[in-house]
Coordinates of C-alpha atoms and ligand atoms in Angstrom, one line a residue:
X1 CA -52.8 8.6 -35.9
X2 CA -50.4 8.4 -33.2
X3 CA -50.7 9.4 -29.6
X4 CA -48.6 12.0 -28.2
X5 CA -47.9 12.9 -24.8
X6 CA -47.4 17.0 -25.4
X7 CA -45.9 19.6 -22.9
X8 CA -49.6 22.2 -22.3
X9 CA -47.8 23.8 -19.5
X10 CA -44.7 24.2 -16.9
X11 CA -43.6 26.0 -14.0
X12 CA -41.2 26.2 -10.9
X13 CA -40.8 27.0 -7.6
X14 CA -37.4 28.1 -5.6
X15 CA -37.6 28.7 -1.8
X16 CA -36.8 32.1 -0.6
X17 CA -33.4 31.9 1.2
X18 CA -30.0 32.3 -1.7
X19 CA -27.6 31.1 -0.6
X20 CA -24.2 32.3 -2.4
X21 CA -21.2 30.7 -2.2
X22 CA -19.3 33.0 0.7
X23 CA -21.6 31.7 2.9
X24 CA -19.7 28.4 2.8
X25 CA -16.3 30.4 3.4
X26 CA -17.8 31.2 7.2
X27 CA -17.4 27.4 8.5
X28 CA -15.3 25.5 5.5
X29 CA -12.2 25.3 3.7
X30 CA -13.6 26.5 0.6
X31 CA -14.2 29.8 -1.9
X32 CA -16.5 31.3 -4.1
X33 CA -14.0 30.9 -6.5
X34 CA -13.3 26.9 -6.3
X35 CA -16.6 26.5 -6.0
X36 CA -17.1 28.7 -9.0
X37 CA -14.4 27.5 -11.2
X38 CA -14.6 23.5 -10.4
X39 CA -18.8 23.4 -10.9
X40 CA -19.9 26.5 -12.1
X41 CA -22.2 27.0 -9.0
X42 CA -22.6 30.5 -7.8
X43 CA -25.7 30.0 -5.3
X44 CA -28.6 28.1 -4.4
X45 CA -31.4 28.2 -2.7
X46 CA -32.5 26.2 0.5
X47 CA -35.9 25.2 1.9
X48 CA -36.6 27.0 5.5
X49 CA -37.1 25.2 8.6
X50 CA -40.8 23.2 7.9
X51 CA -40.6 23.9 4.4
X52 CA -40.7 20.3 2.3
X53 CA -40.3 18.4 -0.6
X54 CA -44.3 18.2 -1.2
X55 CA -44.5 22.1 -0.1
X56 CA -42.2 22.7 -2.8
X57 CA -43.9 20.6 -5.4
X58 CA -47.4 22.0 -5.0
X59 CA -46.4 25.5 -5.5
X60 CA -44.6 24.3 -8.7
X61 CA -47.7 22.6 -9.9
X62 CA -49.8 25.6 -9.2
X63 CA -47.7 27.2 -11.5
X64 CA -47.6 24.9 -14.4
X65 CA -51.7 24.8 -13.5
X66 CA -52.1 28.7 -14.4
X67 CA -49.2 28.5 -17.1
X68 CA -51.7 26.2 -19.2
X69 CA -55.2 27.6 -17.9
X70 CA -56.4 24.4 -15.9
X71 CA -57.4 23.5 -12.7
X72 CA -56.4 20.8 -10.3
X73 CA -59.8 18.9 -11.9
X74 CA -58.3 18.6 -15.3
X75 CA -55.8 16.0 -14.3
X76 CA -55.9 12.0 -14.2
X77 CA -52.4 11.6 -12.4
X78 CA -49.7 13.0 -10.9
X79 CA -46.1 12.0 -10.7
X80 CA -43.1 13.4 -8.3
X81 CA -39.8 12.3 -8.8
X82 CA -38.0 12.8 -5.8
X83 CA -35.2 11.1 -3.6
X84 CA -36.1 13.3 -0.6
X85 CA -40.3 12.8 0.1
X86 CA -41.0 14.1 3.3
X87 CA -42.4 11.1 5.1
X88 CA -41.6 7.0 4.0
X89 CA -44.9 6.9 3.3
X90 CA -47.6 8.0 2.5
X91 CA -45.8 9.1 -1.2
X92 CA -44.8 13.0 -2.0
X93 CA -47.3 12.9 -4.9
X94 CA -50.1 12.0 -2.7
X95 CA -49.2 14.9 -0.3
X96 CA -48.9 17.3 -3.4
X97 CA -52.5 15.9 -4.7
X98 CA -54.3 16.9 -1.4
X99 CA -52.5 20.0 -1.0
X100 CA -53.8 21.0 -4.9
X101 CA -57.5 19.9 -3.8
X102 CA -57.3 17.0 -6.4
X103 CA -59.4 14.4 -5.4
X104 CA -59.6 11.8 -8.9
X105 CA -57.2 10.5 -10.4
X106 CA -54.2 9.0 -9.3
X107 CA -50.7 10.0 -7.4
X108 CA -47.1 7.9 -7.1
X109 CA -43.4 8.9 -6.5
X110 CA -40.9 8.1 -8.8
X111 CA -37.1 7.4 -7.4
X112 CA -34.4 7.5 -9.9
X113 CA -32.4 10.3 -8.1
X114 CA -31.1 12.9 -10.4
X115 CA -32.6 10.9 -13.1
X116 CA -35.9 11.2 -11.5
X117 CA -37.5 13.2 -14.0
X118 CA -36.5 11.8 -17.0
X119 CA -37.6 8.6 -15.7
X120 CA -41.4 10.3 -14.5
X121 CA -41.8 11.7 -17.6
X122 CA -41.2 8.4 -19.5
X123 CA -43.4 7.1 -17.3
X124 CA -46.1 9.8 -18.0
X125 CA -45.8 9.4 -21.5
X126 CA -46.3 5.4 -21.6
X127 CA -49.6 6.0 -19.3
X128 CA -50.9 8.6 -22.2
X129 CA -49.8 6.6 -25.2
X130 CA -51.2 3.4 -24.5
X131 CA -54.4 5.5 -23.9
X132 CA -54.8 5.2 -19.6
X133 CA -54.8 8.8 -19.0
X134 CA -55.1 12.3 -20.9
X135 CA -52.8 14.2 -18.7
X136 CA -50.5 13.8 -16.2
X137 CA -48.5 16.5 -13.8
X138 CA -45.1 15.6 -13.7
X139 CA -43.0 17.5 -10.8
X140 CA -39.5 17.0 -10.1
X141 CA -39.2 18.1 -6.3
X142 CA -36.3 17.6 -3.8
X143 CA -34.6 19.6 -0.2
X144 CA -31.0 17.8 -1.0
X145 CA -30.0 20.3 1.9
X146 CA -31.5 18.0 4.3
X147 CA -29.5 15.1 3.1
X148 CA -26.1 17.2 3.7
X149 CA -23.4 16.4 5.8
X150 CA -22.4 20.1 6.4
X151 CA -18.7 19.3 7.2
X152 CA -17.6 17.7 3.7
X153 CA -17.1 20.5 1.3
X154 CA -16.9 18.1 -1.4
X155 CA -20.9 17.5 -1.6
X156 CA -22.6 20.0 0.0
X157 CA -21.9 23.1 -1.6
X158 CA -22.8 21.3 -4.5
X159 CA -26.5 20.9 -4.0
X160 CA -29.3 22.8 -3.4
X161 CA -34.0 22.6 -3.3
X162 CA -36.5 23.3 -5.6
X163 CA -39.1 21.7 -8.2
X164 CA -40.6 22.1 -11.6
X165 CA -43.4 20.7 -12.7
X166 CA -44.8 19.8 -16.0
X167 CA -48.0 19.1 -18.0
X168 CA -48.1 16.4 -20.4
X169 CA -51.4 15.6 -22.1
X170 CA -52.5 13.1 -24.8
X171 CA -52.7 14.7 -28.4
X172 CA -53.1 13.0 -32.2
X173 CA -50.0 13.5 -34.0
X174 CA -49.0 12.1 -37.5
X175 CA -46.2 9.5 -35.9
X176 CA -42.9 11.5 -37.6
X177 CA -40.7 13.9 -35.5
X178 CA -42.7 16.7 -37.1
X179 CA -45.1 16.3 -34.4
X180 CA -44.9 17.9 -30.9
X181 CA -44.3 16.2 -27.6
X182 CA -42.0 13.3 -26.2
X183 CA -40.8 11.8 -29.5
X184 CA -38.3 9.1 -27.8
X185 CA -36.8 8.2 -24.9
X186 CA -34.0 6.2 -23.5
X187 CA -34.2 4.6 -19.8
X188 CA -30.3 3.1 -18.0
X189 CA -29.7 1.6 -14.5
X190 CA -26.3 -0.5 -13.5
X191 CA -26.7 -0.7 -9.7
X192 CA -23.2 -2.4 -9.2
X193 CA -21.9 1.7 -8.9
X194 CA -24.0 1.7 -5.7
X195 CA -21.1 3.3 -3.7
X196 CA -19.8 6.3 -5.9
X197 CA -23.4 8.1 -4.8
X198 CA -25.6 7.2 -2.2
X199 CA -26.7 8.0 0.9
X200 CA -25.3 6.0 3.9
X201 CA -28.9 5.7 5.4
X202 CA -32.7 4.9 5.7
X203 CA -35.8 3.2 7.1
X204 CA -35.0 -0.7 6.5
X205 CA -31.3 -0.1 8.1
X206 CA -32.9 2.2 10.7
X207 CA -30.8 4.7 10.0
X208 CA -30.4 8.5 9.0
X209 CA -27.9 9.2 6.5
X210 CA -26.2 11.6 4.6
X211 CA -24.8 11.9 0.5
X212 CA -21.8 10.3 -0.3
X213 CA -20.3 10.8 -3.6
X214 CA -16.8 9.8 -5.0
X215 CA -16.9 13.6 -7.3
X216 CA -14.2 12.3 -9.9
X217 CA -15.9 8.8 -10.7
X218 CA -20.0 10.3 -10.6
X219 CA -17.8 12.8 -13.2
X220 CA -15.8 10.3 -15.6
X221 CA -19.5 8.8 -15.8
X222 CA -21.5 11.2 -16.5
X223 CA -20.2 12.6 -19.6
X224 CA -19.9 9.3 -21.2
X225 CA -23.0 7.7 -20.2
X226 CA -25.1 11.7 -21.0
X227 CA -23.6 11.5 -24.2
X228 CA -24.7 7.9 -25.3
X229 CA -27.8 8.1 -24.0
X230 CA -28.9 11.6 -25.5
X231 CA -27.0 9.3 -29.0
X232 CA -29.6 6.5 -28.4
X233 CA -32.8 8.5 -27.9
X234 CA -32.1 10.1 -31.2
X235 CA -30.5 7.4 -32.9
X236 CA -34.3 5.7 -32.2
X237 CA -36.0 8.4 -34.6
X238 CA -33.2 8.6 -37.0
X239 CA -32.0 11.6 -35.7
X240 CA -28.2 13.5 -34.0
X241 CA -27.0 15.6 -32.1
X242 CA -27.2 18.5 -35.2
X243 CA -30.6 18.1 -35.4
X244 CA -31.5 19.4 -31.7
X245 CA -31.9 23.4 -31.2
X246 CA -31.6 22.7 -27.1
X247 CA -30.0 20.6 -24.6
X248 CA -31.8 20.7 -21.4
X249 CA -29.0 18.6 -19.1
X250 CA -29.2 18.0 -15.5
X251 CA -27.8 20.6 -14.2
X252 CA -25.0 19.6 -12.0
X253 CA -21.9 20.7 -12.9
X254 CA -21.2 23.4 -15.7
X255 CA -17.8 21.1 -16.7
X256 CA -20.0 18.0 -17.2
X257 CA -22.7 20.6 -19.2
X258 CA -20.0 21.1 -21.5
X259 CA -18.3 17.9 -21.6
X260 CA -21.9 16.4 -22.6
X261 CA -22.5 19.2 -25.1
X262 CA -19.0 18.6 -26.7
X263 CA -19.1 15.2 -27.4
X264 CA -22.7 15.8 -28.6
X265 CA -21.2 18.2 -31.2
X266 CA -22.8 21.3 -29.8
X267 CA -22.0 24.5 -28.6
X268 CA -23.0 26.0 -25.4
X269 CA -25.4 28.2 -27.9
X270 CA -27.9 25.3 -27.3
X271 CA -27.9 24.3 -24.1
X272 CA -30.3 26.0 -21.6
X273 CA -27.7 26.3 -18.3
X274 CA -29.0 27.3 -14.7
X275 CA -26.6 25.4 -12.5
X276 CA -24.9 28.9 -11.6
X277 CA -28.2 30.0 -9.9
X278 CA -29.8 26.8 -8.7
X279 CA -27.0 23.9 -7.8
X280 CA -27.6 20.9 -8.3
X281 CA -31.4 20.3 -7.2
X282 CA -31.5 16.7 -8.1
X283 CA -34.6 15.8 -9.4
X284 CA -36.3 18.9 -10.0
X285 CA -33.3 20.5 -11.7
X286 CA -34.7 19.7 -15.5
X287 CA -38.2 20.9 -15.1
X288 CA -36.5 24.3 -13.3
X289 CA -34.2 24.5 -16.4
X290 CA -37.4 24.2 -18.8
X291 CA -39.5 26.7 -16.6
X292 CA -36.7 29.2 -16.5
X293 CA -35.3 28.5 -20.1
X294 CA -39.1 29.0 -21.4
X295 CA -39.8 32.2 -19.4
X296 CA -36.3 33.4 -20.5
X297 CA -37.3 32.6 -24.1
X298 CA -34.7 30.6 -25.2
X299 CA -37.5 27.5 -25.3
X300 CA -40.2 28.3 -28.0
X301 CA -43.0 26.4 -29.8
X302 CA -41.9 23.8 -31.9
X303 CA -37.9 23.6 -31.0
X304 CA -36.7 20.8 -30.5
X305 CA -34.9 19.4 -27.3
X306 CA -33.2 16.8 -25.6
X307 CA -32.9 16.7 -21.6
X308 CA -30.3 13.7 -19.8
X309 CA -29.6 13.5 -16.4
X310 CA -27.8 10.5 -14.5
X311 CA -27.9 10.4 -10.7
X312 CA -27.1 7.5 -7.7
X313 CA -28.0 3.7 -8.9
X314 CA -26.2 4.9 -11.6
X315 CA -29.8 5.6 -13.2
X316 CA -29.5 7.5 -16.4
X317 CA -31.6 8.2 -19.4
X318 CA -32.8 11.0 -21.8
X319 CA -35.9 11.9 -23.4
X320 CA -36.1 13.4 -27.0
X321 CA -39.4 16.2 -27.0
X322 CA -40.7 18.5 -29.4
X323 CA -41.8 21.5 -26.9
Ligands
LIG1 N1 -13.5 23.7 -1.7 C1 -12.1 23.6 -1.8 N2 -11.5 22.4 -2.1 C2 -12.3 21.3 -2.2 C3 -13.7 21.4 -2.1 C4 -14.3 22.6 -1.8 N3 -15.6 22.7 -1.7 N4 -14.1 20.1 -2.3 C5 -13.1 19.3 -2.6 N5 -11.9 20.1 -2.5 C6 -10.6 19.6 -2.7 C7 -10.4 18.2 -2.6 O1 -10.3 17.8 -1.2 C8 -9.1 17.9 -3.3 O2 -8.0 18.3 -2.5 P1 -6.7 17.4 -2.5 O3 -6.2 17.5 -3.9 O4 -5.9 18.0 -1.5 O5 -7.1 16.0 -2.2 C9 -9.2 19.0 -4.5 O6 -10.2 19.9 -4.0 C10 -9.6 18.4 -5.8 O7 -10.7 17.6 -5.6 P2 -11.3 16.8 -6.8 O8 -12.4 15.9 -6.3 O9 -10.2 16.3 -7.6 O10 -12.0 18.0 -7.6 P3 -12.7 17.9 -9.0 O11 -12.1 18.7 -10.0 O12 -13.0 16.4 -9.4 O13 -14.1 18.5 -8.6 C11 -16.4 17.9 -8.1 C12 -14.9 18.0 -7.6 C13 -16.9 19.3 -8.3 C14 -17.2 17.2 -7.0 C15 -16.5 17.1 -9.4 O14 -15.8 15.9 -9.3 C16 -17.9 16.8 -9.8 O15 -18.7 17.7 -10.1 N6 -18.2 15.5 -9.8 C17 -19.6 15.1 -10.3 C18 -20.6 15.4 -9.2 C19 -21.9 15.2 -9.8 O16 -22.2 15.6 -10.9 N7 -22.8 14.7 -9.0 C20 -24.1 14.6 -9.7 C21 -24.8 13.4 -9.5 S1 -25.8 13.9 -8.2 C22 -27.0 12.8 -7.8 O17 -27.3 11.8 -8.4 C23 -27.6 13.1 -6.5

């Protein structure tokens, strides 16, 4: 018998306020249609004045709560992968756990930038496998517009705030891919490309600071080190690219989306693509994808997926799950 960490419920949260991409025509050299045609972004949404990361993540664990009929009792842990918590400390997760009445269990942040969630759910699934916890709430939450220099058209129209959240809980399986939940998973950092994404601020340099990213380098990247990494988490169970009904990719740029899905040997048929409505929302953009790919029903029972992401660090990595 071998312990499996097994999705039992997701769900999402977007702030109120779209944001299409006109709205950047008012004080920018920019238009809808560069945006548009350069990363496939049509709007986003932003968090309102007061509104934060943990705000954000405990509306999108109330969803995934009532999406697999349990209460804020039923859980052991709780994970948020964000770069943009809303104090230095105490952690976003411990926030979200007060805010959901949860008073067991335990609560940390995971910081892996865009490759937060990949990174919190490998986390979540080495906590249930080697038998410490039964499940775990895994929330992907960030306000990137708060970490915007609004004068460089290059990043911020890029970005935008939400979360997801997902329930992963221990269940026998028989040990072959047959079996649903996280089946493999494949976990990258080189920190000597520090300065192609980062942000030029924060506590220890007593400083506030806001993203910098060299776009065509984070790009040449990305589809590379997506496409090796989705390779390896297969290649580990003896499976490819053919073998995968969905890629659920970071969603940051519908030209890297393809790239990915291209070198993968996939169409566009099977990837689940949201970056036109949500930008890129860091962290939280797979578990948005997977909310909105499973309400739209593209995601069903037993389908097979892979999600990748890489973000600042670099950090990169994929996870292979049976949903
Ligand atoms: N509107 C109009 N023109 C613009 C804009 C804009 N918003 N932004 C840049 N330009 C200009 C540039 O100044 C440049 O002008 P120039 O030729 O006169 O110098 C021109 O457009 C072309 O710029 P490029 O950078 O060459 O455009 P590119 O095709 O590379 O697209 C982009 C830029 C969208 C940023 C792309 O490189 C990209 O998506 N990179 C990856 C970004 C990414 O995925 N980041 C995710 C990781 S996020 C994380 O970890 C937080």
């Amino acid at each position: 018998m071998t312990k499996r960490a097994v999705v039992a419920g997701i769900g999402h949260y977007l702030p109120e306020r779209v944001v299409p991409n006109s709205e950047f025509e008012k004080s920018l050299d920019t238009s809808d249609e560069w945006i548009r045609a350069r990363s496939g972004i049509e709007r986003r949404h932003f968090a309102a004045e007061g509104q934060t990361t943990s705000n954000l993540a405990t509306q999108a664990a109330q969803a995934a709560l009532d999406d697999a009929g349990l209460t804020p009792d039923d859980l052991d842990a709780l994970i948020v992968a964000t770069s943009t918590a809303d104090l230095t400390f105490p952690s976003a997760a411990t926030m979200v756990q007060a805010q959901l009445g949860m008073r067991q269990g335990f609560a940390f942040d995971v910081q892996a930038v865009c490759a937060g969630f990949v990174f919190a759910m490998a986390n979540a699934n080495a906590l249930i496998v080697s038998g410490q916890v039964k499940r775990v709430m895994v929330i992907g939450a960030e306000t990137f517009s708060r970490i915007m220099d609004w004068t460089d058209r290059s990043t911020c129209v890029l970005f935008g705030d939400g979360a997801g959240a997902m329930i992963l809980e221990a269940q026998d399986g028989t040990g072959d891919n047959a079996d649903r939940g996280i089946l493999s998973v494949d976990l990258n950092s080189d920190g000597n490309y520090r300065d192609i994404l980062y942000v030029d601020g924060g506590v220890s340099t007593n400083t506030t600071g806001y993203l910098r990213m060299e776009g065509k380098e984070v790009f040449r990247h990305a589809i590379e080190k997506l496409a090796a990494t989705a390779a390896t988490a297969l290649g580990k169970i003896g499976l490819s690219g053919s073998d995968i009904d969905w890629i659920v990719p970071h969603q940051a740029n519908i030209r890297i989306i393809q790239g990915t899905a291209r070198k993968m040997g996939l169409s566009m048929d099977n990837v689940v693509v949201t970056v036109q409505d949500h930008g890129n929302t860091s962290a939280a953009s797979i578990p948005l994808a997977l909310s909105v790919g499973k309400a739209r029903g593209q995601i069903k029972t037993g389908d097979l997926l892979v999600t990748e992401a890489i973000g600042g660090g670099l950090a990169w990595g994929s996870v292979v799950l049976r949903w």
